[in-house]
Tab-separated table of C-alpha atoms in Angstrom:
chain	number	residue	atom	x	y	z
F	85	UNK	CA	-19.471	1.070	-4.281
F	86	UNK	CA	-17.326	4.385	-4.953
F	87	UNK	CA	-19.262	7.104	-5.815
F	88	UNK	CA	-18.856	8.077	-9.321
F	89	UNK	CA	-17.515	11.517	-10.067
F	90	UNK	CA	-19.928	13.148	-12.955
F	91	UNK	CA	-17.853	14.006	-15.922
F	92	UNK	CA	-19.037	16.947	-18.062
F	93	UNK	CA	-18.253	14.969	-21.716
F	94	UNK	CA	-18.469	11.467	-21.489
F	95	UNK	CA	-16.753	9.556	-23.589
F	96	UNK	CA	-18.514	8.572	-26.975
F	97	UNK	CA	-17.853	4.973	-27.446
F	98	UNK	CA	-17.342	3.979	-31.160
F	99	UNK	CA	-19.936	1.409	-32.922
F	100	UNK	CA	-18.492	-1.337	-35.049
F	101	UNK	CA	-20.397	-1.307	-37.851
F	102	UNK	CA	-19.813	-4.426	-39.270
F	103	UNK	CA	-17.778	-7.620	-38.848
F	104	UNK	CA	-14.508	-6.002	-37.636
F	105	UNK	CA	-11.085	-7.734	-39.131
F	106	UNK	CA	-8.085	-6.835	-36.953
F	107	UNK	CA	-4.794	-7.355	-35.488
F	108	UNK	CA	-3.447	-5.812	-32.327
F	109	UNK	CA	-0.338	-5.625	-30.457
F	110	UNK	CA	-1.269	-5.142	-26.766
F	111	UNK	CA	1.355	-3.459	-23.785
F	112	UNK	CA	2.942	-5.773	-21.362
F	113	UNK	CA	1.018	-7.626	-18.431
F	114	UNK	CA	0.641	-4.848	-15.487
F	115	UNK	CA	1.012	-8.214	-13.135
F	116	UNK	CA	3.753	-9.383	-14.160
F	117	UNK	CA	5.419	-5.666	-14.584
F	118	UNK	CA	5.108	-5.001	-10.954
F	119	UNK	CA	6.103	-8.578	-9.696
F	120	UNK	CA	9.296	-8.020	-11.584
F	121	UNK	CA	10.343	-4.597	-10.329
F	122	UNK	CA	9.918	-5.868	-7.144
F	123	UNK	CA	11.586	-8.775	-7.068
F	124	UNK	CA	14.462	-6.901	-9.161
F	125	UNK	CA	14.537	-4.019	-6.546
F	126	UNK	CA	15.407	-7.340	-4.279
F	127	UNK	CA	18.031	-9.046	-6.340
F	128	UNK	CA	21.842	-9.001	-5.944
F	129	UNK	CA	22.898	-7.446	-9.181
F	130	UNK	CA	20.712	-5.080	-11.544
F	131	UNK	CA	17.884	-6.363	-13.709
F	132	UNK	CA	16.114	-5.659	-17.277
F	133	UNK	CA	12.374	-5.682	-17.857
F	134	UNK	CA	11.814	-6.264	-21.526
F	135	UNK	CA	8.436	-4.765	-22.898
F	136	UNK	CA	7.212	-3.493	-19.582
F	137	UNK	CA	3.862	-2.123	-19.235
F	138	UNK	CA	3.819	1.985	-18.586
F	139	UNK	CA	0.794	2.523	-16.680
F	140	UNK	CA	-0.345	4.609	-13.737
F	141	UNK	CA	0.130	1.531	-11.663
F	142	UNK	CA	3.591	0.629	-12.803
F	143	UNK	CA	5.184	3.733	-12.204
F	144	UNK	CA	4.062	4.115	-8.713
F	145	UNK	CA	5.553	0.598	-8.188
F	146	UNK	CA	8.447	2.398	-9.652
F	147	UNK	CA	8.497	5.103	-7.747
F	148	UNK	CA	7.931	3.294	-4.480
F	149	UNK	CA	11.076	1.669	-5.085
F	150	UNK	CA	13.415	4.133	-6.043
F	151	UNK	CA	12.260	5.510	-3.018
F	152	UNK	CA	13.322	2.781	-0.925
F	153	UNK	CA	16.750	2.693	-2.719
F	154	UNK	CA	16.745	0.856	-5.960
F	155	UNK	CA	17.518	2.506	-9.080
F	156	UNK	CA	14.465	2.433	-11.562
F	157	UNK	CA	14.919	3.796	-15.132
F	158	UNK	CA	12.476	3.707	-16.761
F	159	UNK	CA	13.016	6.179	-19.880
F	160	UNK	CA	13.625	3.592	-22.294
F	161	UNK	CA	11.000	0.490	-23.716
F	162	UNK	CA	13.414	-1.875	-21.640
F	163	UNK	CA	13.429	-0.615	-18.085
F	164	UNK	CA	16.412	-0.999	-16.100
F	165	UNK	CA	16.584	-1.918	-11.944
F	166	UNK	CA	19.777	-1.437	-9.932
F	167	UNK	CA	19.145	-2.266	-6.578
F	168	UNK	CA	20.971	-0.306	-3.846
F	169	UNK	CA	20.612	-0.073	-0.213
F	170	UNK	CA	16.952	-0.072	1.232
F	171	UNK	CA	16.249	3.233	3.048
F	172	UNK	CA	12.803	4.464	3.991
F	173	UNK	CA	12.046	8.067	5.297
F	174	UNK	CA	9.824	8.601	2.521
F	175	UNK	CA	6.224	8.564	1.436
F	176	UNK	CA	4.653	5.774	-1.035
F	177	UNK	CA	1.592	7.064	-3.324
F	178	UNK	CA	-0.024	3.593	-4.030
F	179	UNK	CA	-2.782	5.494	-6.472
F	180	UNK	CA	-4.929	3.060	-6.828
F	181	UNK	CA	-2.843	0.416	-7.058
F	182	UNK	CA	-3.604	-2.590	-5.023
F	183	UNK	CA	0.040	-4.183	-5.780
F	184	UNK	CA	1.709	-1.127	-4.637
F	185	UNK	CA	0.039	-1.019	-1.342
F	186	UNK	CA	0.167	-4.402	-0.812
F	187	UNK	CA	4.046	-5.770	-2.322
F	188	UNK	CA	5.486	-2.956	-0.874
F	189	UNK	CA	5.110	-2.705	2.946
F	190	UNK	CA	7.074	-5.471	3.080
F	191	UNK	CA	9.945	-4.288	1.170
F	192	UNK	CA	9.826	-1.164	3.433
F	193	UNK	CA	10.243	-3.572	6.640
F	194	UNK	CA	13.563	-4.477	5.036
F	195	UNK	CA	14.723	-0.836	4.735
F	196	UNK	CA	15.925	0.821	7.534
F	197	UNK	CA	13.730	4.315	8.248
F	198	UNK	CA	10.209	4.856	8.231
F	199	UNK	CA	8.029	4.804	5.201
F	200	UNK	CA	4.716	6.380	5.106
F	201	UNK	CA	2.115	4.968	2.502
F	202	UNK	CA	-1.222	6.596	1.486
F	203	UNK	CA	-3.279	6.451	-1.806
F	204	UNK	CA	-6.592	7.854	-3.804
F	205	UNK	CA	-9.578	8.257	-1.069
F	206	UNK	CA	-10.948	4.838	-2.592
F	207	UNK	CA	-7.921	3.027	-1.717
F	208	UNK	CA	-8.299	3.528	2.240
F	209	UNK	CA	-11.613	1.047	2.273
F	210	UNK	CA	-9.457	-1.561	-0.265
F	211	UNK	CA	-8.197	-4.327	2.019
F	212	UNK	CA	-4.660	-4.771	3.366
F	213	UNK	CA	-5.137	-5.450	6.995
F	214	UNK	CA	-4.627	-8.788	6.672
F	215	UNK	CA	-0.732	-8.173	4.866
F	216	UNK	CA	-0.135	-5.457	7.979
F	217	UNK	CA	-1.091	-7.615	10.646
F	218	UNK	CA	0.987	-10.791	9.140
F	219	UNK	CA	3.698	-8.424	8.765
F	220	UNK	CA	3.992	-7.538	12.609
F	221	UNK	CA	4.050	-11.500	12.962
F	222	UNK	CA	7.333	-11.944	11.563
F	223	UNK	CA	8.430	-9.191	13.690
F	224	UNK	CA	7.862	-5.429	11.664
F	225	UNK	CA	6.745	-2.636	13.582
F	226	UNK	CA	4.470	-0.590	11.516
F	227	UNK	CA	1.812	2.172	12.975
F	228	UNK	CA	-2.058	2.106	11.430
F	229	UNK	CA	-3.850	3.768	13.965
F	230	UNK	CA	-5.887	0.136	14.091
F	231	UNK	CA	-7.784	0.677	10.903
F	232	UNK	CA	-5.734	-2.208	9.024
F	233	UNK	CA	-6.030	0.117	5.772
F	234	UNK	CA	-4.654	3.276	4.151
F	235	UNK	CA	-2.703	5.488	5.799
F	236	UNK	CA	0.156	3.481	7.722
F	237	UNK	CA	3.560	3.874	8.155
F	238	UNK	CA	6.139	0.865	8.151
F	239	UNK	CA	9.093	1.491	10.915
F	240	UNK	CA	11.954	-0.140	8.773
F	241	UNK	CA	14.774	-2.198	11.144
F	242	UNK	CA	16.877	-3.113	8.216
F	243	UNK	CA	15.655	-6.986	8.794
F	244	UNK	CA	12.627	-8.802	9.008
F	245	UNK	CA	12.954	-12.055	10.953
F	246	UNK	CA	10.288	-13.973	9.202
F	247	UNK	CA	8.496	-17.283	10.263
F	248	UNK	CA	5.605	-18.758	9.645
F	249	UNK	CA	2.112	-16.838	9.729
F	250	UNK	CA	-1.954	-17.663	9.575
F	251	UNK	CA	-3.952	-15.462	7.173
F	252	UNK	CA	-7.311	-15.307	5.768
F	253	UNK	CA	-6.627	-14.828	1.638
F	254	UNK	CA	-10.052	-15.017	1.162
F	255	UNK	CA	-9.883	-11.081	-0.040
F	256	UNK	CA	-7.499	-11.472	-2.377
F	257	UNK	CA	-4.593	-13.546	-3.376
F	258	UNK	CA	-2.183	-10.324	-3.093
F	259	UNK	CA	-2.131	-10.976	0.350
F	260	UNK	CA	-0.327	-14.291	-0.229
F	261	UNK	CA	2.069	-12.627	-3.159
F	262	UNK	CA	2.914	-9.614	-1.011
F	263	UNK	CA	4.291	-11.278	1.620
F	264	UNK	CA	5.931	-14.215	-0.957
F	265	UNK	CA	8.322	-11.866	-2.994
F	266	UNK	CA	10.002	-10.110	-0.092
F	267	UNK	CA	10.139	-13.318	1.773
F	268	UNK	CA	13.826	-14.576	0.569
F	269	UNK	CA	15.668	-11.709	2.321
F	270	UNK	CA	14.165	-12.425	5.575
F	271	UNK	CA	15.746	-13.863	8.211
F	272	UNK	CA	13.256	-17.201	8.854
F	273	UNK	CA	11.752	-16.985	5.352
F	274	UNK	CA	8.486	-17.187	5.721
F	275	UNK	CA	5.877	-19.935	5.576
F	276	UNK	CA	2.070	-18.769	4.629
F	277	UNK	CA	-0.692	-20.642	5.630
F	278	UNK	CA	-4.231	-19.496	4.608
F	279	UNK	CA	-6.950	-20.015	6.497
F	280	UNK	CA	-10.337	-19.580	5.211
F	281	UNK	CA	-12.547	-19.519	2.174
F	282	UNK	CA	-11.196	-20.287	-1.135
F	283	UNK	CA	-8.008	-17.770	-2.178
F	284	UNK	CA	-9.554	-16.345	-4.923
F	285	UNK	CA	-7.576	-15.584	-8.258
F	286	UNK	CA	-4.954	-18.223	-7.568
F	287	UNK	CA	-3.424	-18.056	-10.691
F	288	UNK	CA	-1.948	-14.747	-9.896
F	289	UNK	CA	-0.572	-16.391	-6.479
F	290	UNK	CA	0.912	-19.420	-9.302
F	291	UNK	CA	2.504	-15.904	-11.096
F	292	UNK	CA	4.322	-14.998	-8.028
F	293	UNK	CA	5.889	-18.417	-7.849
F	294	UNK	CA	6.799	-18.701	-11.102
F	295	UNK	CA	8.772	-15.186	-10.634
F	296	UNK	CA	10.228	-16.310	-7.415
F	297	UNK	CA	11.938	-19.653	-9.102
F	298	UNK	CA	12.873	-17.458	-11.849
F	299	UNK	CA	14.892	-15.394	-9.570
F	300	UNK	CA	16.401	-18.873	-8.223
F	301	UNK	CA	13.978	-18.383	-4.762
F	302	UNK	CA	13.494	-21.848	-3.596
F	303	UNK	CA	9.622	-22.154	-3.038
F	304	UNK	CA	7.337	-25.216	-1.827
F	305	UNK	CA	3.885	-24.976	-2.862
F	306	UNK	CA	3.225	-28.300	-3.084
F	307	UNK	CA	0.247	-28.215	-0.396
F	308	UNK	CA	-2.910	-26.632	-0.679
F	309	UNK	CA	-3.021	-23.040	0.967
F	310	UNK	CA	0.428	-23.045	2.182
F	311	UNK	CA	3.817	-21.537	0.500
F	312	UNK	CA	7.128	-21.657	1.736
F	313	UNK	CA	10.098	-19.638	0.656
F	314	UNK	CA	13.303	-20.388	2.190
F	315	UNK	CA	15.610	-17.672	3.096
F	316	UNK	CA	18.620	-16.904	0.547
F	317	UNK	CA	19.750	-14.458	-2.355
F	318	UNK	CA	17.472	-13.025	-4.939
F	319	UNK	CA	18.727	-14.136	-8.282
F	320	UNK	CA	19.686	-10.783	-10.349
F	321	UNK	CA	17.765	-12.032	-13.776
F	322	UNK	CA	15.863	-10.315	-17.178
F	323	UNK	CA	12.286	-10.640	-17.480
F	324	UNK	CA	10.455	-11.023	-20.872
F	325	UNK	CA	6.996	-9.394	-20.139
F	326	UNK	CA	4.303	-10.899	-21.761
F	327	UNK	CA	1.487	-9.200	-23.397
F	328	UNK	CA	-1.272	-8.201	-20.594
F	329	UNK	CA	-4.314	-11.223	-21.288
F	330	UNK	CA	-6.198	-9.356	-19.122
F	331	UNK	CA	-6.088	-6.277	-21.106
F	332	UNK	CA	-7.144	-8.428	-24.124
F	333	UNK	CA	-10.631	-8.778	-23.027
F	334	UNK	CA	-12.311	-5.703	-24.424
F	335	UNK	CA	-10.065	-6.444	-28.019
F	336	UNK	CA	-11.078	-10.049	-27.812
F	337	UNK	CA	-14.912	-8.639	-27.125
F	338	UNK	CA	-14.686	-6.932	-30.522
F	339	UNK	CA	-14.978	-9.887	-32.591
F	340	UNK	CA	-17.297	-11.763	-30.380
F	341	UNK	CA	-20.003	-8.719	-30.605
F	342	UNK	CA	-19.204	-7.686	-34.241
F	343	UNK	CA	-19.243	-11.501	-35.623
F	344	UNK	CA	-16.272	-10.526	-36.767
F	345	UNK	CA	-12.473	-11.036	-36.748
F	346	UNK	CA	-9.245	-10.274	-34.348
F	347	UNK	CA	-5.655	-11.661	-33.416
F	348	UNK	CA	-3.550	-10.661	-30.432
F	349	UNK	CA	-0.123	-10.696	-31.377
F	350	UNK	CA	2.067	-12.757	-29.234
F	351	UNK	CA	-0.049	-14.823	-27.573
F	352	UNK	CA	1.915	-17.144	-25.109
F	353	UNK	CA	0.968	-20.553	-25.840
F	354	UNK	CA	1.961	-21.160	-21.615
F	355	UNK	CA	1.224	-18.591	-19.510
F	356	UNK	CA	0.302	-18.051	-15.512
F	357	UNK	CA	-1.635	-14.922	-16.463
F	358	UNK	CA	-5.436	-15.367	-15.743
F	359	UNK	CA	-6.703	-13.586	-18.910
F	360	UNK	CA	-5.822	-17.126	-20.844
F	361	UNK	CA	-9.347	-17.866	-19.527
F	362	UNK	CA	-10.415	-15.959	-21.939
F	363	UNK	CA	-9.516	-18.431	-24.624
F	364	UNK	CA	-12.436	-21.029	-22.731
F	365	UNK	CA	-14.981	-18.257	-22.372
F	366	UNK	CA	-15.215	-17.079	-25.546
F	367	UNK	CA	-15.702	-20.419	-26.969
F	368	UNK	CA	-18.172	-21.114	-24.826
F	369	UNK	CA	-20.267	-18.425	-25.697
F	370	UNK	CA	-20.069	-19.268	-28.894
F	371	UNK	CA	-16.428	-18.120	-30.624
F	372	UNK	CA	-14.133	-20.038	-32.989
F	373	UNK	CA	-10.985	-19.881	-30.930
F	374	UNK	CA	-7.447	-21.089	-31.805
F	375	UNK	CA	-3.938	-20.375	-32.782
F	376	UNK	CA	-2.302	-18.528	-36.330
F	377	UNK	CA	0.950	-17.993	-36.717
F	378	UNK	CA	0.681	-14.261	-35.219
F	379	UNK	CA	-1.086	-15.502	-32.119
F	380	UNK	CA	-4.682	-15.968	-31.270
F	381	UNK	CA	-7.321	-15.935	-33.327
F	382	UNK	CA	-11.102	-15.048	-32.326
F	383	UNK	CA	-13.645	-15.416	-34.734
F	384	UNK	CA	-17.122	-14.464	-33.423
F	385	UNK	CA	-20.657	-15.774	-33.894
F	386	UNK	CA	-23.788	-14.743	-35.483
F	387	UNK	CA	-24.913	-14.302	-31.981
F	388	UNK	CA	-23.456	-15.156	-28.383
F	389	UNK	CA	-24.582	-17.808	-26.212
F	390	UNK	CA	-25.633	-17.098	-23.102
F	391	UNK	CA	-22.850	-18.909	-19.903
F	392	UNK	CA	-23.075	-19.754	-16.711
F	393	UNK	CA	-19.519	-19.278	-15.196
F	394	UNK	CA	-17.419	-19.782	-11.864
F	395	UNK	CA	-15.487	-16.805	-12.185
F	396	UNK	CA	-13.484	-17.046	-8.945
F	397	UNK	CA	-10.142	-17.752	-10.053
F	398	UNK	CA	-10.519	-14.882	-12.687
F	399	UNK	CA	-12.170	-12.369	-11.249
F	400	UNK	CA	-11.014	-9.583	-12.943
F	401	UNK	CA	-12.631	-10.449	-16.085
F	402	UNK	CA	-15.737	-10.045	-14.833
F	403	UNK	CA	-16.581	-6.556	-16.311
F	404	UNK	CA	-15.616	-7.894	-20.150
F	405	UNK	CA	-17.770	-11.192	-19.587
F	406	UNK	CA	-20.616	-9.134	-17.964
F	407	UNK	CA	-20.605	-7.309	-20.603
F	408	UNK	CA	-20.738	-9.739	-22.926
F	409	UNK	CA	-23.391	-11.751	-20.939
F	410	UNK	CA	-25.698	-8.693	-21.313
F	411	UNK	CA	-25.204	-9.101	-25.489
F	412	UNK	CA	-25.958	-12.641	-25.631
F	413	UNK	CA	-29.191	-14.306	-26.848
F	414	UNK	CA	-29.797	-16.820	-23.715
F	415	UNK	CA	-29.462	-16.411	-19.762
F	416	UNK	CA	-26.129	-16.397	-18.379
F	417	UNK	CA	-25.148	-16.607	-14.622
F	418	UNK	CA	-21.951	-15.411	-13.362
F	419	UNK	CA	-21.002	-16.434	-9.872
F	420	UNK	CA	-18.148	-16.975	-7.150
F	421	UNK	CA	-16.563	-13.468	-7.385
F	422	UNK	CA	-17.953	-12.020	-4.051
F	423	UNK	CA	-14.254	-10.737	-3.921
F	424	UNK	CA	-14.717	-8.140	-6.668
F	425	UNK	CA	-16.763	-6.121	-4.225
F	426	UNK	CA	-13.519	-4.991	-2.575
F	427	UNK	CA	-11.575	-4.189	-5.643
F	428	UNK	CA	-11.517	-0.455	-7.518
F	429	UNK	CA	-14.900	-0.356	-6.691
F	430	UNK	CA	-18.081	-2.666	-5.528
F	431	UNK	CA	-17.823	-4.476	-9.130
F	432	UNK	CA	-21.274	-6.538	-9.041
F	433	UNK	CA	-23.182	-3.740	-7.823
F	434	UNK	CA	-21.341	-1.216	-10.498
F	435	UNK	CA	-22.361	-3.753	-13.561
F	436	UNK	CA	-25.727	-4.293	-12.157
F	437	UNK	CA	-26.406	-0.810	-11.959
F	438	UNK	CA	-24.607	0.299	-14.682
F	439	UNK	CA	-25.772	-2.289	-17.033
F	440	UNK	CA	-29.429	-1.919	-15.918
F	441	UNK	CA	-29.342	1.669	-16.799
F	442	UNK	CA	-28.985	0.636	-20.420
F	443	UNK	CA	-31.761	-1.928	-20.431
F	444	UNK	CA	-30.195	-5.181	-19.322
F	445	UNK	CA	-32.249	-7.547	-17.313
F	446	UNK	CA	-29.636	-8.382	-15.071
F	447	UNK	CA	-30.326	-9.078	-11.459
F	448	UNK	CA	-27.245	-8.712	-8.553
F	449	UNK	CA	-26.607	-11.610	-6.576
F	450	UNK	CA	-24.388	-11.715	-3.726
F	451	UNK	CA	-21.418	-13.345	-5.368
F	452	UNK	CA	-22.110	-12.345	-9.425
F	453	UNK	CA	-24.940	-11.204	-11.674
F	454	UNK	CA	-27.618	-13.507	-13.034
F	455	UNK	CA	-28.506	-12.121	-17.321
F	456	UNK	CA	-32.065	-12.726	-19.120
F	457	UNK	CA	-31.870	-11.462	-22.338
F	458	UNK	CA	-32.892	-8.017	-23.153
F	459	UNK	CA	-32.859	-4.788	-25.492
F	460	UNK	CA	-30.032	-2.782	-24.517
F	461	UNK	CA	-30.366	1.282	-25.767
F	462	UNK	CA	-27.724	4.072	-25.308
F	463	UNK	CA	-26.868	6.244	-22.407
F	464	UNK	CA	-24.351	6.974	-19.541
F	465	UNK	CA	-21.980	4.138	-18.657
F	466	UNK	CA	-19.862	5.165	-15.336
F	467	UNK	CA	-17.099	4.200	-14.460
F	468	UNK	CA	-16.544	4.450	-11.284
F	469	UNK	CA	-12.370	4.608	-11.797
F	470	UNK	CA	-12.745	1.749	-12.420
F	471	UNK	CA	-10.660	0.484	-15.830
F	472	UNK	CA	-12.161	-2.566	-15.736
F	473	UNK	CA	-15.656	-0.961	-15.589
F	474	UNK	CA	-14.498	0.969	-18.831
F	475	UNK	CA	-13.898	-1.765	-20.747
F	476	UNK	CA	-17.346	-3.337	-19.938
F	477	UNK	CA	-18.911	-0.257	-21.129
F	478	UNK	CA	-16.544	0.121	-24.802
F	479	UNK	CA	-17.560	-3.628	-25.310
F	480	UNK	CA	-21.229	-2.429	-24.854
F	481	UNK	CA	-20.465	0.622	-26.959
F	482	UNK	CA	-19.441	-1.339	-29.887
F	483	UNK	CA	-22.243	-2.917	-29.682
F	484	UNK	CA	-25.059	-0.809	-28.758
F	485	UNK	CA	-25.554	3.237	-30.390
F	486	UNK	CA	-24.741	6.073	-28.210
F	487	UNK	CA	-23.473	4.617	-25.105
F	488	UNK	CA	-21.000	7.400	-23.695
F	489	UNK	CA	-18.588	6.153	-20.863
F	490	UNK	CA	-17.576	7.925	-18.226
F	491	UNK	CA	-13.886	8.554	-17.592
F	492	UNK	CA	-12.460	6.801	-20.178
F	493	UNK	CA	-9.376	7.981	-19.143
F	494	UNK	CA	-9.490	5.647	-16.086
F	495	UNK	CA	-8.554	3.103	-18.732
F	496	UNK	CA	-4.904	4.444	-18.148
F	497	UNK	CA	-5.022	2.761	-15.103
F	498	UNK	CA	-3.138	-0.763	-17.336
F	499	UNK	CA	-3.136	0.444	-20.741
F	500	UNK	CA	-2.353	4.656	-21.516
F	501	UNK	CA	-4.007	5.987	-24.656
F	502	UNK	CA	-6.449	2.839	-24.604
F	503	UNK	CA	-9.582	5.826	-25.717
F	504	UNK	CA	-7.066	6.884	-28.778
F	505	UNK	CA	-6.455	3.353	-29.557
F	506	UNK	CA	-9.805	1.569	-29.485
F	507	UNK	CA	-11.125	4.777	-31.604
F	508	UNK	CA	-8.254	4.095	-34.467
F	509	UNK	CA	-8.658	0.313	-34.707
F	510	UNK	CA	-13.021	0.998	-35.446
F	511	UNK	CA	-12.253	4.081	-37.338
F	512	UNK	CA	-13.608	6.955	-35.115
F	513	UNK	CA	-11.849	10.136	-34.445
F	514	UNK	CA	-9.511	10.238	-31.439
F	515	UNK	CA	-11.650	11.705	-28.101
């Protein structure tokens, strides 16, 4: 678990003080954002991205390409990729941005010149070995001093022959996408097989598909753990980017804790994005759930019911539904996300500890957190720059008097000005 950074004036998080009644308009899906760029940074001919998210992460995926060679403007709400020759001799800040470390390296293996990537300190124990070491299997020479993690440098030839390759997914499912959306331009295409435990977050891996065919990237998928993309031109094509579901959680959260009221706006009634889980859970636990004619509709209970949840596929909702579990009036169990250990930080320890420290009787197992009910009280909620951890601890907040997170600001992360925003739509002055 990172070790959280004290901040002088955390955070106040606003209390809803009765049944909130809203309607919010959320910025576009960070995975989808980055998927696009890159595959647009790929294509023959230059592509828009309609309501793409501005985040930290997205413009360092931005910057990593331009880079490289492609031409990414992004001054206006519609950004705008021209792709150009791929070039390295330049350095990649990945932040903390596992998509960035992970989609690009093999982008750089297609440019000719060595590119140099590094990160925050956190992001050298995140990891990639498992992309780096598939990548010298189709043939890329890349230097990481044998730590299979932050820093390493990719030795661009211009080509990457491609073939087929064994790899252990089990981390994460980026290892499968990274290697997917540069695979077109190689020579051999490439052929992923995963050998393992289950690929968590598979949905995301379904994403990356879906991009690829839009893009007119012939892909099989049609046996388990193993994707083929056959070599050939990247489409040049628009994207629409859909509202981040993910991102939802904490707004969602609001009327489940408050027994009260919200609608996203433009809720896709088909999506690949893993937040649409959410949609399940909150019914679950107790939520009227269903569509109006802005989008989705949550109506919350008199008081949540307690879940018990494989989580695997959607990991990264963990923090919300924690959060949520820790609220509810019977025992949850949340389990199968052993993964989130190796994300921003050690999530399942973070929550335990974090949620413990405001009274929840919530014990850490070693793939989730298993709730008893309890009397939560105010105090510190860290962070851990972690944005997911922030949204746990605004749901709590809302919730709960005087909880005071930690580095909101970490929230910027996915959504910018998410402090500003959550304070305006429960009526508390901007931090």
């Amino acid at each position: 678990m990172t070790t959280p950074v004290p901040v002088q004036d955390p955070w106040p998080a606003p209390r809803a003080a009765r049944p909130v009644d809203l309607t919010v308009s959320l910025p576009g899906s960070k995975s989808l954002t980055n998927r696009a760029l890159v595959l647009a940074a790929l294509a023959d001919g230059p592509g828009t991205l309609r309501g793409a998210l501005r985040s930290r992460d997205t413009l360092l995926m931005a910057a990593a390409l331009d880079a490289l060679g492609a031409e990414v403007d992004t001054s206006g709400d519609d950004w705008v990729v021209t792709p150009g020759p791929l070039h390295g001799g330049g350095a990649v800040d990945c932040g903390l941005a596992g998509t960035v470390m992970r989609f690009v390296p093999p982008v750089a293996a297609l440019a000719t010149g060595s590119t140099t990537f590094d990160g925050d300190p956190h992001m050298r124990v995140r990891p990639v070995g498992e992309v780096l070491t598939a990548l010298r299997g189709l043939g890329v020479d890349l230097d990481d001093e044998g730590r299979g993690a932050l820093p390493f440098t990719v030795h661009g030839a211009g080509r990457v022959r491609g073939g087929k390759v064994l790899l252990d997914a089990s981390g994460s499912s980026q290892f499968v996408s990274a290697l997917l959306l540069a695979a077109a331009r190689f020579d051999e295409g490439v052929v992923v097989v995963h050998e393992g435990k289950p690929v968590p977050s598979l949905p995301h891996v379904d994403m990356t598909v879906a991009a690829l065919r839009h893009h007119g990237v012939e892909v099989d998928d049609s046996d388990a753990d193993r994707w083929e993309v056959r070599p050939g031109p990247v489409r040049a094509a628009d994207h629409e980017i859909e509202p981040d579901l993910s991102n939802a959680a904490p707004f969602l959260a609001l009327a489940a804790v408050s027994g009260g009221r919200v609608v996203v706006r433009g809720w896709p009634r088909a999506t690949t994005q893993a937040g649409d889980v959410l949609r399940e859970v909150l019914s679950l636990m107790g939520c009227e759930v269903g569509w109006v004619e802005e989008g989705l509709e949550v109506v919350g209970p008199e008081r949540l019911v307690g879940v018990d949840l494989d989580l695997h596929d959607v990991g990264e909702l963990t923090p919300a539904v924690a959060a949520l579990c820790a609220l509810a009036g019977s025992p949850s169990r949340l389990h199968g996300v052993a993964h989130i250990r190796a994300h921003e930080t050690d999530r399942i320890a973070a929550l335990a500890t974090e949620l413990s420290a405001l009274g929840a009787n919530v014990t850490e197992q070693p793939d989730g957190l298993a709730f008893v009910p309890a009397p939560l009280h105010g105090g510190v909620f860290r962070t851990y720059a972690d944005h997911r951890m922030a949204h746990a601890g605004v749901i709590l907040g809302a919730a709960v008097d005087g909880v005071l997170v930690e580095d909101v600001a970490t929230t910027g992360k996915t959504f910018p000005d998410f402090a500003a925003t959550w304070a305006g739509l429960l009526g508390a002055a901007p931090w």
